[in-house]
Coordinates of C-alpha atoms (C1' of nucleotides) in Angstrom, one line a residue:
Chain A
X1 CA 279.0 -30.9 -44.8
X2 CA 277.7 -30.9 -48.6
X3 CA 275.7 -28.4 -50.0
X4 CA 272.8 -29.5 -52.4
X5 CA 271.8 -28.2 -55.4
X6 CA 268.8 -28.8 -57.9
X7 CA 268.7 -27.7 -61.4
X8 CA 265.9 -27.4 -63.2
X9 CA 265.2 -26.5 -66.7
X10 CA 262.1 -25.8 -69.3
X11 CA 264.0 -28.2 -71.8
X12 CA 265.5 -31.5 -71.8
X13 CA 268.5 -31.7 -70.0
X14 CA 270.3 -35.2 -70.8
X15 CA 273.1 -35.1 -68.2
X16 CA 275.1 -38.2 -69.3
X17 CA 274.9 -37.5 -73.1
X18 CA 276.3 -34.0 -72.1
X19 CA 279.1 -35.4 -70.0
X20 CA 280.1 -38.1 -72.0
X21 CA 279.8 -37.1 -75.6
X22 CA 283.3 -36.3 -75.9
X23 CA 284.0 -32.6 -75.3
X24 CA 285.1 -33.5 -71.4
X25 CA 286.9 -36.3 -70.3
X26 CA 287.5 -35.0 -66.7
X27 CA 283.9 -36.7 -65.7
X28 CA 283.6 -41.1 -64.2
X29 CA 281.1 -43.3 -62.7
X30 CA 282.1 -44.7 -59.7
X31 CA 281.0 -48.3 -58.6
X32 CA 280.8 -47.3 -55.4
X33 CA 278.3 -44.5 -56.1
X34 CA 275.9 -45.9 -58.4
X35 CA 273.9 -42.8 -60.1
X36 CA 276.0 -40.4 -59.9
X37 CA 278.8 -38.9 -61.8
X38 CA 281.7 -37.3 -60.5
X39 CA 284.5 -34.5 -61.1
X40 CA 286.9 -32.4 -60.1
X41 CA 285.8 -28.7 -61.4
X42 CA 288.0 -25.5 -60.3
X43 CA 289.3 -27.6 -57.3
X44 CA 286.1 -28.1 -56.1
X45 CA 284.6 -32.3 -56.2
X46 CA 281.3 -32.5 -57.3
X47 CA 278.9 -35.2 -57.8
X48 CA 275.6 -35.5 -60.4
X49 CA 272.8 -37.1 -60.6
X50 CA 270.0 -36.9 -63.1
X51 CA 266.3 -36.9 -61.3
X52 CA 264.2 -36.3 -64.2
X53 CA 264.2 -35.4 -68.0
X54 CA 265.0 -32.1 -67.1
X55 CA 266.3 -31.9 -64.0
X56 CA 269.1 -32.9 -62.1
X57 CA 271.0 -32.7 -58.3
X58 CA 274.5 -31.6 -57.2
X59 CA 276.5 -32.5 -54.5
X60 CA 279.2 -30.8 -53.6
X61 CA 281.2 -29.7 -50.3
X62 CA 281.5 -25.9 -51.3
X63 CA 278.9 -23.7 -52.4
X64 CA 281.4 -21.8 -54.4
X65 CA 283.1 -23.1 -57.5
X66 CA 286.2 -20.1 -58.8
X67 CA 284.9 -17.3 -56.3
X68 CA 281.0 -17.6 -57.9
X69 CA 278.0 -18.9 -56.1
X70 CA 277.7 -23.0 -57.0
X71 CA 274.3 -22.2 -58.7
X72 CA 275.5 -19.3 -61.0
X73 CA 279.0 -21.3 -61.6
X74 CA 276.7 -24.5 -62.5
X75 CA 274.5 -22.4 -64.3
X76 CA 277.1 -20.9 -66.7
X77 CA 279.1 -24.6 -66.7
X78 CA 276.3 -26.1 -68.8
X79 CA 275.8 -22.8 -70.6
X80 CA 271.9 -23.3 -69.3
X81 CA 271.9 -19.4 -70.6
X82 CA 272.0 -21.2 -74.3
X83 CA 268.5 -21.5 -76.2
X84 CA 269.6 -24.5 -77.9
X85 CA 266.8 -23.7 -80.6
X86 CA 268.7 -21.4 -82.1
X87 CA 271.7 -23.6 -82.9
X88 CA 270.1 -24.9 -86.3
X89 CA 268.8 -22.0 -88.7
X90 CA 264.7 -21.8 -89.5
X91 CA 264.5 -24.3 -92.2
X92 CA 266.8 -26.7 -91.5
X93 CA 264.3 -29.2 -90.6
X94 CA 263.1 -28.5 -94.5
X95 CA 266.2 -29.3 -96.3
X96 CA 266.9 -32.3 -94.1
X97 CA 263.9 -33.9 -92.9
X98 CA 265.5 -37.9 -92.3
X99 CA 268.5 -35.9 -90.1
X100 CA 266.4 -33.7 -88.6
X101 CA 264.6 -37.2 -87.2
X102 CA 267.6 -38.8 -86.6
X103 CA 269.1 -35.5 -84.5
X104 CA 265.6 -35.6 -82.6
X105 CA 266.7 -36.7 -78.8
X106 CA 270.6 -35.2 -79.6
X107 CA 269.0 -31.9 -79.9
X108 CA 269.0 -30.9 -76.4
X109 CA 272.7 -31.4 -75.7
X110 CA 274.9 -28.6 -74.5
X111 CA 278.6 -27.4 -75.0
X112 CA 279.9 -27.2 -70.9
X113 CA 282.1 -24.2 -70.2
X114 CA 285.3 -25.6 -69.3
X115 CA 288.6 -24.6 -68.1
X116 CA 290.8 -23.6 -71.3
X117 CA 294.2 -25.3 -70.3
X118 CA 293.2 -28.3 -69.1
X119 CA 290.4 -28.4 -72.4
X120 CA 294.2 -27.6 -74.1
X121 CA 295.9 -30.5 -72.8
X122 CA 293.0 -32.6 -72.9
X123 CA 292.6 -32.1 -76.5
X124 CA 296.7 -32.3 -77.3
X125 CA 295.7 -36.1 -76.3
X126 CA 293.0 -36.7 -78.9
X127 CA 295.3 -37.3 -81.8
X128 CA 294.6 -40.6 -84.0
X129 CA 293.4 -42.9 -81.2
X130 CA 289.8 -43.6 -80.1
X131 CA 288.1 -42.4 -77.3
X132 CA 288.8 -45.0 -74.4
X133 CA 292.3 -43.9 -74.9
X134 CA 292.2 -40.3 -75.0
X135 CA 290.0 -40.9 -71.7
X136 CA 293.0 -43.4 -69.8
X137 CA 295.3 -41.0 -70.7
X138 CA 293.5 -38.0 -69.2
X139 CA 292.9 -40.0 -66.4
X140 CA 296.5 -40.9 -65.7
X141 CA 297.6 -37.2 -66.3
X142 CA 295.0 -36.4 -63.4
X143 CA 296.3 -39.4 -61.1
X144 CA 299.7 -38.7 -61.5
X145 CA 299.9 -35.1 -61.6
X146 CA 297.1 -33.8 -60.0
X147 CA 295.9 -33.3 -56.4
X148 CA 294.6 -35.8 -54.3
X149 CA 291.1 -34.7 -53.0
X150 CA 289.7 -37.0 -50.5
X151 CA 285.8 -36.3 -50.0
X152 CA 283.2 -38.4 -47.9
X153 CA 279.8 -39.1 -49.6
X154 CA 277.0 -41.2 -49.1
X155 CA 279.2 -42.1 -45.7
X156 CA 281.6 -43.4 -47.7
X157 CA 285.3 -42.3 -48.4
X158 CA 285.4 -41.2 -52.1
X159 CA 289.1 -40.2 -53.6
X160 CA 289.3 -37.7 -56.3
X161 CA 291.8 -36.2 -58.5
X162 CA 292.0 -32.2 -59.4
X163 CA 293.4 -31.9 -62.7
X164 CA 297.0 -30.7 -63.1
X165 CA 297.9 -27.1 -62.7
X166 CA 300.2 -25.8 -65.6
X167 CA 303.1 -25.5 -63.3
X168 CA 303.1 -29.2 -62.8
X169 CA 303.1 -30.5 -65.7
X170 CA 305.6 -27.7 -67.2
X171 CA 307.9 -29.0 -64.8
X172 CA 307.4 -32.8 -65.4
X173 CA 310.0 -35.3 -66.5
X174 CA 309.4 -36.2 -70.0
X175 CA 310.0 -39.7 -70.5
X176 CA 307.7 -39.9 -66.8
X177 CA 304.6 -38.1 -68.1
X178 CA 305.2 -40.2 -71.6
X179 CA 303.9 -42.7 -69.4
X180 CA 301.1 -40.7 -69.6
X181 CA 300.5 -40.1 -73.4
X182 CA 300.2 -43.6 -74.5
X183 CA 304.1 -43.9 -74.3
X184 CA 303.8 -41.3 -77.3
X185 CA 307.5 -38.9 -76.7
X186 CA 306.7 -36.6 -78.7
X187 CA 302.8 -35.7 -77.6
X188 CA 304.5 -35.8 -74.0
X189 CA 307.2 -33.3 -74.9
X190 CA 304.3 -31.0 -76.4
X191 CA 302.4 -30.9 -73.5
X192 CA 305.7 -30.3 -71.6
X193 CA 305.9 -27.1 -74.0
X194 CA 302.7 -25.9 -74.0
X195 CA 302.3 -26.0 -69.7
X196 CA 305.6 -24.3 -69.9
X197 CA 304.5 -21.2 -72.6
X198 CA 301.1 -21.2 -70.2
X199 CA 303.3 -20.5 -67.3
X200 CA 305.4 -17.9 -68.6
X201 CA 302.6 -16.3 -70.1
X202 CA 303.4 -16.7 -73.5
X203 CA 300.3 -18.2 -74.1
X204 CA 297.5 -16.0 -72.2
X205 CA 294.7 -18.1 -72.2
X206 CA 292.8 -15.5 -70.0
X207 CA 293.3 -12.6 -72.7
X208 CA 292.2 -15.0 -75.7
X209 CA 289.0 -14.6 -73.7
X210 CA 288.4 -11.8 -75.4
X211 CA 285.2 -12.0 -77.9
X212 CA 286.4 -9.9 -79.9
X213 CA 289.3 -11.4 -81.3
X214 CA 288.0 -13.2 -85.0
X215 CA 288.1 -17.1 -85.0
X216 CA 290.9 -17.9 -87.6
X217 CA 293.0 -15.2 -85.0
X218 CA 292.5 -17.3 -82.5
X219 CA 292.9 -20.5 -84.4
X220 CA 296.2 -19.0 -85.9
X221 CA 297.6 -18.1 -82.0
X222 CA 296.8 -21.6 -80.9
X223 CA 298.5 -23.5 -83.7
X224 CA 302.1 -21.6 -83.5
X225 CA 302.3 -24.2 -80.4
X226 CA 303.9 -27.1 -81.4
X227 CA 301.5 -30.3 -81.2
X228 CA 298.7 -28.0 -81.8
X229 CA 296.5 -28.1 -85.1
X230 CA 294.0 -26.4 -86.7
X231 CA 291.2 -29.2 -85.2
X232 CA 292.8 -28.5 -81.5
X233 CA 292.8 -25.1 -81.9
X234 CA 289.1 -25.0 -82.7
X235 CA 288.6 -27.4 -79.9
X236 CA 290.8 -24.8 -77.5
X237 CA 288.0 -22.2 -78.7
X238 CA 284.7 -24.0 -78.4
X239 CA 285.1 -26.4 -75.4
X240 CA 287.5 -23.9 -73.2
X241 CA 287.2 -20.6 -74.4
X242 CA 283.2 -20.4 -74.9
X243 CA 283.4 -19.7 -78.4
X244 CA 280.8 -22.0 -79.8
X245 CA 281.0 -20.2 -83.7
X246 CA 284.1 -22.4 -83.2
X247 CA 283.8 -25.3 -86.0
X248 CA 285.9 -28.5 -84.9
X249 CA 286.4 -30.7 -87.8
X250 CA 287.9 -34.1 -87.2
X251 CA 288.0 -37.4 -88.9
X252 CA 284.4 -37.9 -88.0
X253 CA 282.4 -34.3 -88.9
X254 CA 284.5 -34.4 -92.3
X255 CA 282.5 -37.7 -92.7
X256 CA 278.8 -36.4 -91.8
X257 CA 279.1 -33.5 -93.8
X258 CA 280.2 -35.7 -97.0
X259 CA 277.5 -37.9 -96.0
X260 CA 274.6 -35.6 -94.5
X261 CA 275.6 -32.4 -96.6
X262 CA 277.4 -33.8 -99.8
X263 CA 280.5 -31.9 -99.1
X264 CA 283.0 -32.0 -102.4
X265 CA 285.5 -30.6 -100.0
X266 CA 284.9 -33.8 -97.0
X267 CA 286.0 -36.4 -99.9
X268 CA 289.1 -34.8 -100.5
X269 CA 292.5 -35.5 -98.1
X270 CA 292.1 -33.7 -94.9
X271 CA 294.7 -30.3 -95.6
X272 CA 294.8 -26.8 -94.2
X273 CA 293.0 -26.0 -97.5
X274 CA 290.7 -28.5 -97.0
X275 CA 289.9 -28.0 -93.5
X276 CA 289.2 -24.0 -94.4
X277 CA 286.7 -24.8 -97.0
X278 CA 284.9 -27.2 -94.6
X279 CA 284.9 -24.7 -91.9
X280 CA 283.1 -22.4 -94.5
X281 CA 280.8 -24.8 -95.8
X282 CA 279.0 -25.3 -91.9
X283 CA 278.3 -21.8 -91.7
X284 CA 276.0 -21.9 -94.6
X285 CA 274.5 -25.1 -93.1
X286 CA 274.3 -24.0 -89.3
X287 CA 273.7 -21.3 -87.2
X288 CA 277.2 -19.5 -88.0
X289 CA 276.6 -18.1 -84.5
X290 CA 276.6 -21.5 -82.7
X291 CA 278.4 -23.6 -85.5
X292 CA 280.4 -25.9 -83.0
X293 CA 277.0 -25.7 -81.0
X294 CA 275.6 -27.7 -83.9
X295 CA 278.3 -29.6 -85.0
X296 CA 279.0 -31.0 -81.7
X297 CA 275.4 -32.2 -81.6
X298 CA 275.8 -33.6 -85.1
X299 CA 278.6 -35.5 -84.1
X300 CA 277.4 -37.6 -81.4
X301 CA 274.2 -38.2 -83.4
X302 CA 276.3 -39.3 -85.9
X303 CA 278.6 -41.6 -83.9
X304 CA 276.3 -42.9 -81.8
X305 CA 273.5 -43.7 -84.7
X306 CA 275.4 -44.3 -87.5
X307 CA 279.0 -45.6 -86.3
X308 CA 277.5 -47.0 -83.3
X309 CA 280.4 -45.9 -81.2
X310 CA 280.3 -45.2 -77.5
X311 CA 282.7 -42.7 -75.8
X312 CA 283.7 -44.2 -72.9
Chain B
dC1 C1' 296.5 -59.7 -91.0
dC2 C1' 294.0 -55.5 -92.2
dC3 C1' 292.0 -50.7 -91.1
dC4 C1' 290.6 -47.0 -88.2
dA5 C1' 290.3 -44.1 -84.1
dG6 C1' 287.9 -36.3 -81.9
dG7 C1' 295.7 -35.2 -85.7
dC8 C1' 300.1 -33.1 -86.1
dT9 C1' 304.8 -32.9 -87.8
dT10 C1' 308.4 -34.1 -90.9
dT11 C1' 309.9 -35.9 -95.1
dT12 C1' 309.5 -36.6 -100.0
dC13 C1' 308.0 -36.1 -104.7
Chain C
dG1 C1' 302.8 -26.9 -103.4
dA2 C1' 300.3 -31.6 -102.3
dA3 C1' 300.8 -36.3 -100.8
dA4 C1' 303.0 -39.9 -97.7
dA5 C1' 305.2 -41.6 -93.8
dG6 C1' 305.8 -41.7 -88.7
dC7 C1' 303.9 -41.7 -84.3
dA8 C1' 301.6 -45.6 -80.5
dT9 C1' 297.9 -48.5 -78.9
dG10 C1' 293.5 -50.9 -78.8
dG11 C1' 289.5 -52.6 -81.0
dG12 C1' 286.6 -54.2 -84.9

DNA sequence: CCCCAGGCTTTTC
DNA sequence: GAAAAGCATGGG
């Protein structure tokens, strides 16, 4: 039996954009269920369709994702509780009229609420390589480590993966689950590390919940693991931990904001300095409140418009 | 062949 | 201290 659910919002509500700009790479299309998108989520499969500009359907055989209500679990997932019109301050549309065109149909995407270890490993992926990889490699992580969740839909038998649990992958062979990681040892052995510190508690992912623990505490915490950065660590916070005042900065925003915002600081080598001054500059450009709300919105604008990139 | 992709760590000047 | 090299593969 699957329960049905419809979401409807007052704004735009571009499900693909939000699912495949680059902040999950957990969701697919399936050939064999044209429309619709699928996941794994908490355990639970789940399948998407969009119906309208703002609206869109959910399929899914429980009506309870983590012990909360599908509905409210959904509702909080796309963090539908977000006015997105308060991302960008008052006059931003002022100072950059051409962007603020260009940004037009980006504007209504949303950050998603995701789980905070697998947004951890998913992220410890994303190092150098492009998006198709980062993707294959989540993808085989999921295959080969993860439960196998059979569902049937649309009468037809659909085979899912949940995404690993920490004891899984703590306990994985490291040359195996380099298989993994792009045949990269070392990114393999990191991931290794970091499911193990989750598992012994070392690293309390629940208790960095905690809103009131300052960003560059947070980002500090993170980075003592090894294979995690500065950028990761900010990815950790915005993508897994809800913080969006979280301000990502990879190889692509330090190029908009030397582009879009003249940044002196984008132009020089990427550095711990570098990456501080950067992260300072976006708060006097964005909402400091919703920074990485903003900046993730500026980034697919920027590589879908001006790199002409897709991310899948 | 080159350079770059949602970087981080280690080595070298 | 800051810069450069190494990691691994695919695509432009």
């Amino acid at each position: 039996m699957l329960y049905t659910l419809k979401i409807k919002s007052s704004w735009s509500l571009p499900v693909k954009d939000i699912l495949f700009s680059g902040q999950s790479f957990l969701w697919n299309e399936h050939a064999n269920v044209q429309g619709y998108y699928s996941s794994v989520i908490g355990s639970v499969p789940l399948f998407i369709r969009q119906l309208s500009g703002n609206e869109f359907e959910i399929h899914s055989p429980c009506n309870e994702i983590n012990g909360i209500p599908l509905q409210e679990f959904i509702h909080n997932y796309f963090s539908l509780d977000i006015d997105t019109k308060n991302v960008f301050p008052e006059g931003f549309h002022l100072l950059h009229p051409e962007l603020w065109k260009l940004l037009g149909e980006y504007l209504p995407l949303r950050i998603l609420r995701q789980d905070p270890f697998q947004t951890m490993i998913m992220f410890m992926c994303a190092q150098g390589i492009g998006m198709h990889l980062i993707r294959k490699q989540v993808a085989m992580l999921t295959e080969t480590y993860g439960e196998r969740i059979t569902v049937t839909f649309q009468e037809k038998e659909i085979v899912l993966h949940d995404f690993p649990t920490p004891l899984r992958l703590a306990s994985a062979d490291p040359f195996a689950l380099s298989r993994c990681t792009n045949n990269n040892r070392v990114r393999a052995a990191n991931i290794i590390a970091a499911s193990r510190s989750v598992v012994e508690g070392k690293i309390d992912l629940h208790s960095l919940r905690n809103r009131d623990i300052p960003l560059n505490e947070l980002r500090m915490t993170l980075s003592q693991q090894s294979g995690i950065g500065f950028k990761i660590a900010d990815c950790i916070a915005l993508f897994g931990l809800g913080r969006f005042d979280a301000f990502p900065i990879d190889t692509h925003v330090r190029q908009y904001l030397g582009a879009w915002f003249n940044s002196a600081a984008a132009l020089r080598s990427l550095s711990p300095v570098t990456y501080l001054i950067m992260d300072a500059e976006a708060r006097t450009i964005v909402n400091p409140e919703f920074a990485g709300f903003a900046g993730h919105i500026l980034f697919h604008c920027w590589r879908k418009e001006i790199k002409k990139l897709r991310s899948f």
